[in-house]
JSON list of N, CA and C in Angstrom, two decimals:
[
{"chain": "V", "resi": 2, "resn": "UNK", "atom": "N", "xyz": [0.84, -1.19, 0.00]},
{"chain": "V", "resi": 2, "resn": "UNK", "atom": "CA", "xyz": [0.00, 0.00, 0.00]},
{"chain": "V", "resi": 2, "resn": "UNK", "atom": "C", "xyz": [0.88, 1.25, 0.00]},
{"chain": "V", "resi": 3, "resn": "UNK", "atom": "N", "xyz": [0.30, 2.12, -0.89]},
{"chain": "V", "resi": 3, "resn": "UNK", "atom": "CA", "xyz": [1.14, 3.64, -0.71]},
{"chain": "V", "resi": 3, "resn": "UNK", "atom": "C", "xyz": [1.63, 3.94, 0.76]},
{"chain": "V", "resi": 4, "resn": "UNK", "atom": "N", "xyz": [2.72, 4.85, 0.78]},
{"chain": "V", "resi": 4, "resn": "UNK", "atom": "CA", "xyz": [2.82, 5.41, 2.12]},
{"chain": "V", "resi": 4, "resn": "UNK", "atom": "C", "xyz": [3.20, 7.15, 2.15]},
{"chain": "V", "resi": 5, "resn": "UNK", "atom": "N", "xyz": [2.55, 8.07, 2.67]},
{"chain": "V", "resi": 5, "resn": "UNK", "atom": "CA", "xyz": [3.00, 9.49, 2.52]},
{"chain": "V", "resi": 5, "resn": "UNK", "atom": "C", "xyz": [3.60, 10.21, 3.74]},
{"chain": "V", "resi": 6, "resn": "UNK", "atom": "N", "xyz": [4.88, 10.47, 3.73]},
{"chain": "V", "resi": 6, "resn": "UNK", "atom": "CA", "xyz": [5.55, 11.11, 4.45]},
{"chain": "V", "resi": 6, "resn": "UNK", "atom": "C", "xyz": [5.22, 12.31, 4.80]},
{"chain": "V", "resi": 7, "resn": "UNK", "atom": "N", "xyz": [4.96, 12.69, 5.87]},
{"chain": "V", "resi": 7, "resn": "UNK", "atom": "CA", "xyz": [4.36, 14.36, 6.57]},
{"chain": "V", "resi": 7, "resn": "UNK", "atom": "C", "xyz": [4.81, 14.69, 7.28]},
{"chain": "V", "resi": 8, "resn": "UNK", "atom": "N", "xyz": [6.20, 16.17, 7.28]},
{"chain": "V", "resi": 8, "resn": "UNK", "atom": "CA", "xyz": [6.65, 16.30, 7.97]},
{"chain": "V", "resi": 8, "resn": "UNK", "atom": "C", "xyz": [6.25, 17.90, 8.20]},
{"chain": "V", "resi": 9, "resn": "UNK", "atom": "N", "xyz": [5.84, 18.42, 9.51]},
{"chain": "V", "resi": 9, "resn": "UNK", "atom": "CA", "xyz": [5.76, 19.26, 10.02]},
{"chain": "V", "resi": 9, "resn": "UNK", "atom": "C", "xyz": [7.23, 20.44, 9.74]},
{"chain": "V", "resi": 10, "resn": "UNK", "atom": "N", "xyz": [6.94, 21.30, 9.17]},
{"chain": "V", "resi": 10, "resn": "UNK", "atom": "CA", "xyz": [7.85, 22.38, 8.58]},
{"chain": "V", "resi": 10, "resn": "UNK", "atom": "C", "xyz": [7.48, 23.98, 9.19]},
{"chain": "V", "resi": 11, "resn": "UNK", "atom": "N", "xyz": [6.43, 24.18, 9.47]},
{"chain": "V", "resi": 11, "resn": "UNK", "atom": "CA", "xyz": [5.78, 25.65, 10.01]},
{"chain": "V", "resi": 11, "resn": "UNK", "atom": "C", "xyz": [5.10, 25.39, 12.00]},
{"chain": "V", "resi": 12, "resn": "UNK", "atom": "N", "xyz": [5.55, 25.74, 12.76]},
{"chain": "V", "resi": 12, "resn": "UNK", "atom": "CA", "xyz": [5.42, 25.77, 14.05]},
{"chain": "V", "resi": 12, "resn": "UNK", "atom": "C", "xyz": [3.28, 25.96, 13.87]},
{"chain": "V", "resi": 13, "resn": "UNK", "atom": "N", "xyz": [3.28, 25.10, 14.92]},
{"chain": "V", "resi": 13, "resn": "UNK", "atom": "CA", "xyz": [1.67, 25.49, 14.96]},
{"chain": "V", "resi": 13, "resn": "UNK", "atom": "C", "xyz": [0.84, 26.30, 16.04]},
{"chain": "V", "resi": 14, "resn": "UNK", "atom": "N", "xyz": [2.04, 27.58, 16.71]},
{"chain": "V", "resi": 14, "resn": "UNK", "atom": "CA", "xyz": [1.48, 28.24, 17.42]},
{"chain": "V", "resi": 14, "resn": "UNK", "atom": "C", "xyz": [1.01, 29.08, 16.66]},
{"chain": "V", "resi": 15, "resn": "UNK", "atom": "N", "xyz": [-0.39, 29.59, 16.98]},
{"chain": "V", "resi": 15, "resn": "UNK", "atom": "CA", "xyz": [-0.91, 30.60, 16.42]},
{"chain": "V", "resi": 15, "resn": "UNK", "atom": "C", "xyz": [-1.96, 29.69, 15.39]},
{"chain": "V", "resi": 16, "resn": "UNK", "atom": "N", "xyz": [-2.17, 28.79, 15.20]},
{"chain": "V", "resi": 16, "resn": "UNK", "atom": "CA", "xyz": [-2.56, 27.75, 14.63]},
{"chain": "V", "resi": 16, "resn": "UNK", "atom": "C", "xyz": [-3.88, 27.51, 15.28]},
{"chain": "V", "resi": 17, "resn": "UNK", "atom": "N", "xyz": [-5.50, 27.20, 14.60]},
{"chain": "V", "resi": 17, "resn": "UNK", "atom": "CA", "xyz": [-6.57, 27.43, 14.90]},
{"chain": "V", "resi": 17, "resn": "UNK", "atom": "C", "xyz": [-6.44, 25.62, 15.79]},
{"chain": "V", "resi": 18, "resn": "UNK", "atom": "N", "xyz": [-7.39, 25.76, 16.76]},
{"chain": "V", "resi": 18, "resn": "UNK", "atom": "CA", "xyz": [-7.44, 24.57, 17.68]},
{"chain": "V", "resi": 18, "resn": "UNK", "atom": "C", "xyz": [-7.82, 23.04, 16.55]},
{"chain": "V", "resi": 19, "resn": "UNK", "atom": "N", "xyz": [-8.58, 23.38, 15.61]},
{"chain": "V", "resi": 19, "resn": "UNK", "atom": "CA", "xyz": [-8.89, 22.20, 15.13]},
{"chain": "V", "resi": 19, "resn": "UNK", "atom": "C", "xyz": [-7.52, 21.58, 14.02]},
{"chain": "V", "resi": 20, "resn": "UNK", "atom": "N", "xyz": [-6.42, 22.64, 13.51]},
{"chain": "V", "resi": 20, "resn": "UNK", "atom": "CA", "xyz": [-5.61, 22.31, 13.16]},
{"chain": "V", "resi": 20, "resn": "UNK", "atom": "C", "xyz": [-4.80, 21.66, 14.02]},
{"chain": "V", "resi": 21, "resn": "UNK", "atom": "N", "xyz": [-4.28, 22.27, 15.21]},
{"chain": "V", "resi": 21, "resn": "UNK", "atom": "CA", "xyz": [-3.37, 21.58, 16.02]},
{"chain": "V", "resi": 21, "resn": "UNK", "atom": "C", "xyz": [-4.03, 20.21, 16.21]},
{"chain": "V", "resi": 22, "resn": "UNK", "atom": "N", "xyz": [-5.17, 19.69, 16.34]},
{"chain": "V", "resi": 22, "resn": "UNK", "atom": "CA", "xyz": [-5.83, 18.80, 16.26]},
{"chain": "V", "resi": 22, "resn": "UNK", "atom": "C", "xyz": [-5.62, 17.85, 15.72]},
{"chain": "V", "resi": 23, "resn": "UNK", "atom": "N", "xyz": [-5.76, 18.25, 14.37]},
{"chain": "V", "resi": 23, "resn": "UNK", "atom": "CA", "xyz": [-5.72, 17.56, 13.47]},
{"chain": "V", "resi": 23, "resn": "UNK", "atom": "C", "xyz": [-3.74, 17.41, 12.81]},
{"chain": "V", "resi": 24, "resn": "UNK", "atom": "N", "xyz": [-3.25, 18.02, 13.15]},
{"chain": "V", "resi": 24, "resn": "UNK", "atom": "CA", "xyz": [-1.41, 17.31, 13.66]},
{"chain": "V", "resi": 24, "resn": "UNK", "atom": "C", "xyz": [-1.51, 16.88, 14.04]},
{"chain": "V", "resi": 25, "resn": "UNK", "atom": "N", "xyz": [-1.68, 16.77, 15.73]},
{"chain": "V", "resi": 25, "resn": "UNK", "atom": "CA", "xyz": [-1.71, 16.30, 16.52]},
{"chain": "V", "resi": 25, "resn": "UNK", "atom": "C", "xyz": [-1.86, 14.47, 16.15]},
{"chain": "V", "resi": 26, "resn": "UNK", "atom": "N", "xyz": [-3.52, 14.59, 15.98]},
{"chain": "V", "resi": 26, "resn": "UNK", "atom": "CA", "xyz": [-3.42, 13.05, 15.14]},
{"chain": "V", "resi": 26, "resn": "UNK", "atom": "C", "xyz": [-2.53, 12.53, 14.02]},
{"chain": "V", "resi": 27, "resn": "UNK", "atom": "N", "xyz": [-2.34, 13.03, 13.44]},
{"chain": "V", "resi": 27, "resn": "UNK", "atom": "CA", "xyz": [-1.24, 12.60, 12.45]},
{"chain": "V", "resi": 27, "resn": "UNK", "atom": "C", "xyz": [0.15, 12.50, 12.68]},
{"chain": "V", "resi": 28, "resn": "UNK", "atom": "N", "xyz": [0.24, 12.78, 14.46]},
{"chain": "V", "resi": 28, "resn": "UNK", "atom": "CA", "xyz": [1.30, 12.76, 15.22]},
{"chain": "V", "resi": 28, "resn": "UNK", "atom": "C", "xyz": [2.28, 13.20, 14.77]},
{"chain": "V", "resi": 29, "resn": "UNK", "atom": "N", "xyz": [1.95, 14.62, 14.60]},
{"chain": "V", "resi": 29, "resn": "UNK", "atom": "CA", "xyz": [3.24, 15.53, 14.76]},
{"chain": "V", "resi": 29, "resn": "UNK", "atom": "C", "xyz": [3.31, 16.82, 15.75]},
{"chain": "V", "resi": 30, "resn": "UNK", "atom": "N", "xyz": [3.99, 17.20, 16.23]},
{"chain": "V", "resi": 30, "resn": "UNK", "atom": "CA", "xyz": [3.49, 17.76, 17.27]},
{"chain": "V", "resi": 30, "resn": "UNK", "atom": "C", "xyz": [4.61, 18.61, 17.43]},
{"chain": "V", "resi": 31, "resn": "UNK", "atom": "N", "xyz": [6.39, 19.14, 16.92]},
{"chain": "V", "resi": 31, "resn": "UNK", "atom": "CA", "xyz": [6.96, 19.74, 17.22]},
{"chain": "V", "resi": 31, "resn": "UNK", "atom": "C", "xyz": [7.23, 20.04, 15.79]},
{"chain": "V", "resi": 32, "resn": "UNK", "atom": "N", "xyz": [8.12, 20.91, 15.27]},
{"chain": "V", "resi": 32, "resn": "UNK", "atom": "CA", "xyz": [8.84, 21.12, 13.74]},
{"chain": "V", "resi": 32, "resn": "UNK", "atom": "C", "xyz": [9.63, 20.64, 13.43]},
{"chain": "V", "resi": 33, "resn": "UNK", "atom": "N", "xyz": [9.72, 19.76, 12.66]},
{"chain": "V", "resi": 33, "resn": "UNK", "atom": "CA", "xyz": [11.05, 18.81, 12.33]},
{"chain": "V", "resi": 33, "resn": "UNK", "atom": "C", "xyz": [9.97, 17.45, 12.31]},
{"chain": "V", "resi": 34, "resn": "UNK", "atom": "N", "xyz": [9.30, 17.00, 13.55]},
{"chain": "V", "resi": 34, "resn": "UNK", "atom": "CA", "xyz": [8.52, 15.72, 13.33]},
{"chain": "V", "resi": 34, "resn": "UNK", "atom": "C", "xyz": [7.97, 15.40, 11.82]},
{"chain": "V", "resi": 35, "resn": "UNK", "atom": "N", "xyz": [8.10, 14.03, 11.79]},
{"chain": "V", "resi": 35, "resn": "UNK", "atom": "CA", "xyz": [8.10, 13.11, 10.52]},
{"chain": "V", "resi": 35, "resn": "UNK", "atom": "C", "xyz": [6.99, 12.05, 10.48]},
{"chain": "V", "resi": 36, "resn": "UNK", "atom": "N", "xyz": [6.17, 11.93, 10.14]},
{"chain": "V", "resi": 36, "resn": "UNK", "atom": "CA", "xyz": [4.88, 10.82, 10.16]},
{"chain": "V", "resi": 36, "resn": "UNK", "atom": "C", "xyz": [5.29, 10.02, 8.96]},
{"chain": "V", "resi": 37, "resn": "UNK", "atom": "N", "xyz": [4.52, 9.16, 8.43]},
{"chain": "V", "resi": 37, "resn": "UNK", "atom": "CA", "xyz": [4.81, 7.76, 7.73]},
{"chain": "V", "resi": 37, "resn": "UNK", "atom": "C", "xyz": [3.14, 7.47, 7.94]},
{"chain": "V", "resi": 38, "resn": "UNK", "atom": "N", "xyz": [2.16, 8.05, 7.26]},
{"chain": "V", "resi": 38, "resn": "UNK", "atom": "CA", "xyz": [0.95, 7.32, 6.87]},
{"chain": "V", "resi": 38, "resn": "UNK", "atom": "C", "xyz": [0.41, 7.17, 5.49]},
{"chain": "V", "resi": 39, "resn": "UNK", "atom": "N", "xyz": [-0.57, 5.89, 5.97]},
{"chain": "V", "resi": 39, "resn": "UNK", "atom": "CA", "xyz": [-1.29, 5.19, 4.32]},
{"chain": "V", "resi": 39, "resn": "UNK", "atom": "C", "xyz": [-2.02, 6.36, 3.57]},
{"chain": "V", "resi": 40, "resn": "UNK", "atom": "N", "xyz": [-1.58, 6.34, 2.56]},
{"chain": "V", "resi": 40, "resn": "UNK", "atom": "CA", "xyz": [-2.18, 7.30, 1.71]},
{"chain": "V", "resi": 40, "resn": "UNK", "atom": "C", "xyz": [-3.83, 6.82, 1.38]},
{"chain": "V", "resi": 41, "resn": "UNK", "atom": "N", "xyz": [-4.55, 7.42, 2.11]},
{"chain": "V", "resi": 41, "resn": "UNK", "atom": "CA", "xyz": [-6.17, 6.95, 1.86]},
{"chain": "V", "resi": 41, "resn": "UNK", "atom": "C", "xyz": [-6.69, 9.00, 1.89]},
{"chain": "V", "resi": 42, "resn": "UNK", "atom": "N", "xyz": [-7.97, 8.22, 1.93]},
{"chain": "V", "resi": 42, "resn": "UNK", "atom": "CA", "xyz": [-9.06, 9.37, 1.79]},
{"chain": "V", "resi": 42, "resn": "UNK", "atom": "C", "xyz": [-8.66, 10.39, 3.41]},
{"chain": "V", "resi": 43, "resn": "UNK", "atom": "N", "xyz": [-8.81, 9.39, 4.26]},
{"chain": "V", "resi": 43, "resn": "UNK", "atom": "CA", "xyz": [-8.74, 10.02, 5.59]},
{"chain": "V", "resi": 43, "resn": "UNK", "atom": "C", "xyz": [-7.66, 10.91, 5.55]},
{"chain": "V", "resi": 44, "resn": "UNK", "atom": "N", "xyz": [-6.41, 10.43, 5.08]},
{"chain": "V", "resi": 44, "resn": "UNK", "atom": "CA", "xyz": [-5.09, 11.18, 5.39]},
{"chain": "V", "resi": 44, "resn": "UNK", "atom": "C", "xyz": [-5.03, 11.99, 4.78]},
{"chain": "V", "resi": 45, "resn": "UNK", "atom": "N", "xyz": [-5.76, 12.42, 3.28]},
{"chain": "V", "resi": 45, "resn": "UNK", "atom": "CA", "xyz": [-5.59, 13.44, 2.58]},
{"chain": "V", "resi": 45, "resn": "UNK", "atom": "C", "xyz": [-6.13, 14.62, 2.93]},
{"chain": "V", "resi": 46, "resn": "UNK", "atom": "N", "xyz": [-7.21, 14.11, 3.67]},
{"chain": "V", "resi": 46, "resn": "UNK", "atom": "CA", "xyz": [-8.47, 15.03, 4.11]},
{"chain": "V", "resi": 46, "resn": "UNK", "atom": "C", "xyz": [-7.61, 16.03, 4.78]},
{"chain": "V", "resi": 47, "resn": "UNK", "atom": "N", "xyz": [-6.69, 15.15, 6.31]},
{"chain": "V", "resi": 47, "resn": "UNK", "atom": "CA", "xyz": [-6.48, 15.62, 7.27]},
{"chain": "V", "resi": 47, "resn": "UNK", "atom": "C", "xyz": [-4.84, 16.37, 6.61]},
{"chain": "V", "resi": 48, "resn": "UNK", "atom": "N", "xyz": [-4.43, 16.12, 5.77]},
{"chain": "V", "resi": 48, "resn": "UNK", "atom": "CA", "xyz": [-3.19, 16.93, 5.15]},
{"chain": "V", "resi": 48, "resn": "UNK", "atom": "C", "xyz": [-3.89, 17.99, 4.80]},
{"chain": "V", "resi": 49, "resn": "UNK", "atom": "N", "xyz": [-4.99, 18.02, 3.76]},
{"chain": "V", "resi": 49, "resn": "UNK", "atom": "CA", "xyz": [-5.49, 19.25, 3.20]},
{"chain": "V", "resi": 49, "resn": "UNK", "atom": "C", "xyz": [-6.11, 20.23, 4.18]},
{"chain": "V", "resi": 50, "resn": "UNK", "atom": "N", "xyz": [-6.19, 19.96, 5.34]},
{"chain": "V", "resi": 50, "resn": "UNK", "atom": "CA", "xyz": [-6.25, 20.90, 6.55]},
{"chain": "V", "resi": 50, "resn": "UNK", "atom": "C", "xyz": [-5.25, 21.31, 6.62]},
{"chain": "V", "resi": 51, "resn": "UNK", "atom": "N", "xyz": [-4.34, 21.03, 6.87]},
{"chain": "V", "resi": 51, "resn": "UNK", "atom": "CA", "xyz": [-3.03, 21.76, 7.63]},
{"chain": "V", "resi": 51, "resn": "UNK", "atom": "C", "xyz": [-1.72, 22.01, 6.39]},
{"chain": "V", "resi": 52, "resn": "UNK", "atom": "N", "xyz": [-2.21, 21.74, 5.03]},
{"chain": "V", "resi": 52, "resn": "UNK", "atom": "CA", "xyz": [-1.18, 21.82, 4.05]},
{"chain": "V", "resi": 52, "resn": "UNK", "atom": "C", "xyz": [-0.62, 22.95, 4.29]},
{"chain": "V", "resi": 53, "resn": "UNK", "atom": "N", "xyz": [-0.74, 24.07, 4.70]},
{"chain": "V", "resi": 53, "resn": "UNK", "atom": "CA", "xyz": [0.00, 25.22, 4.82]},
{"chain": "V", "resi": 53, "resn": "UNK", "atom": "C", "xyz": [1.17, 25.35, 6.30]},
{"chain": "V", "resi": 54, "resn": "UNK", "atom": "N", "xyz": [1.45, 23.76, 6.92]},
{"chain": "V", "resi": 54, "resn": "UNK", "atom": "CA", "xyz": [2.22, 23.78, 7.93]},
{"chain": "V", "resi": 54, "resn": "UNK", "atom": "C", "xyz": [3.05, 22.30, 7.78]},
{"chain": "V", "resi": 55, "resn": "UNK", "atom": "N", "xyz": [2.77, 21.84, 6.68]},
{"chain": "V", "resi": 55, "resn": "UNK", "atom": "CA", "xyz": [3.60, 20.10, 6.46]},
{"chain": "V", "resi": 55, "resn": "UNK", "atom": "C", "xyz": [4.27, 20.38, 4.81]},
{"chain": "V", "resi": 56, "resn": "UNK", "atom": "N", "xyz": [4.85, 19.72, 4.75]},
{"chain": "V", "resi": 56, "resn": "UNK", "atom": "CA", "xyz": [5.43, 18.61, 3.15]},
{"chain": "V", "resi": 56, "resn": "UNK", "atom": "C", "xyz": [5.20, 17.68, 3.61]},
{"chain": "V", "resi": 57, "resn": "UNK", "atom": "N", "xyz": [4.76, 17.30, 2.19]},
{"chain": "V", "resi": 57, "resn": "UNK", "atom": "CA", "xyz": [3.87, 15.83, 1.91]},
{"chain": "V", "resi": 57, "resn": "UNK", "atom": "C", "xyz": [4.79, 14.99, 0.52]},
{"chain": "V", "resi": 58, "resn": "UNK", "atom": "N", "xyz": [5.38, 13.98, 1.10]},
{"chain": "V", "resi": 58, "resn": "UNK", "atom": "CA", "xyz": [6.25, 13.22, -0.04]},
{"chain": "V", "resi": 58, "resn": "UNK", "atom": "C", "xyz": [5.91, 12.01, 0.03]},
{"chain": "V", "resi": 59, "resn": "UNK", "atom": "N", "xyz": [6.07, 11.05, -1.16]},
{"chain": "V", "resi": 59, "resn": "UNK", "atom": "CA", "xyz": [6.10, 9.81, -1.31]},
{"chain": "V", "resi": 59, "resn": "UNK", "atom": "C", "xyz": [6.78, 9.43, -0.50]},
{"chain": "V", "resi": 60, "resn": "UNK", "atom": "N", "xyz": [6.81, 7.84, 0.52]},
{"chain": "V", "resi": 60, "resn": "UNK", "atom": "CA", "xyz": [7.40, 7.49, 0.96]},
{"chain": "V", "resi": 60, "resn": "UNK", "atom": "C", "xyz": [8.24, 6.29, 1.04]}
]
């Protein structure tokens, strides 16, 4: 199965509660952190929330 790398690049203070949220689940939580999830519907959803604070690469 695909896998998409998400790494937190933009600090999420100042960042609306449902975004930090939604990092949060995708378990990233400082700048520099690195996730490793299945590329499905769910994960895209929750990238296209916060695309303006991750890179998103093949993994």
């Amino acid at each position: 199965m695909a896998q998409l790398k998400v790494t937190l690049v933009k600090s999420l203070i100042g960042a609306k509660k449902d975004q930090i949220a939604t990092a949060q689940a995708l378990g990233l939580r400082k700048v520099g952190d690195v996730s490793v999830q299945p590329d499905n519907a769910a994960t895209g959803g929750k990238v296209a929330k916060i695309i303006h604070l991750v890179e998103v690469s093949k993994a």
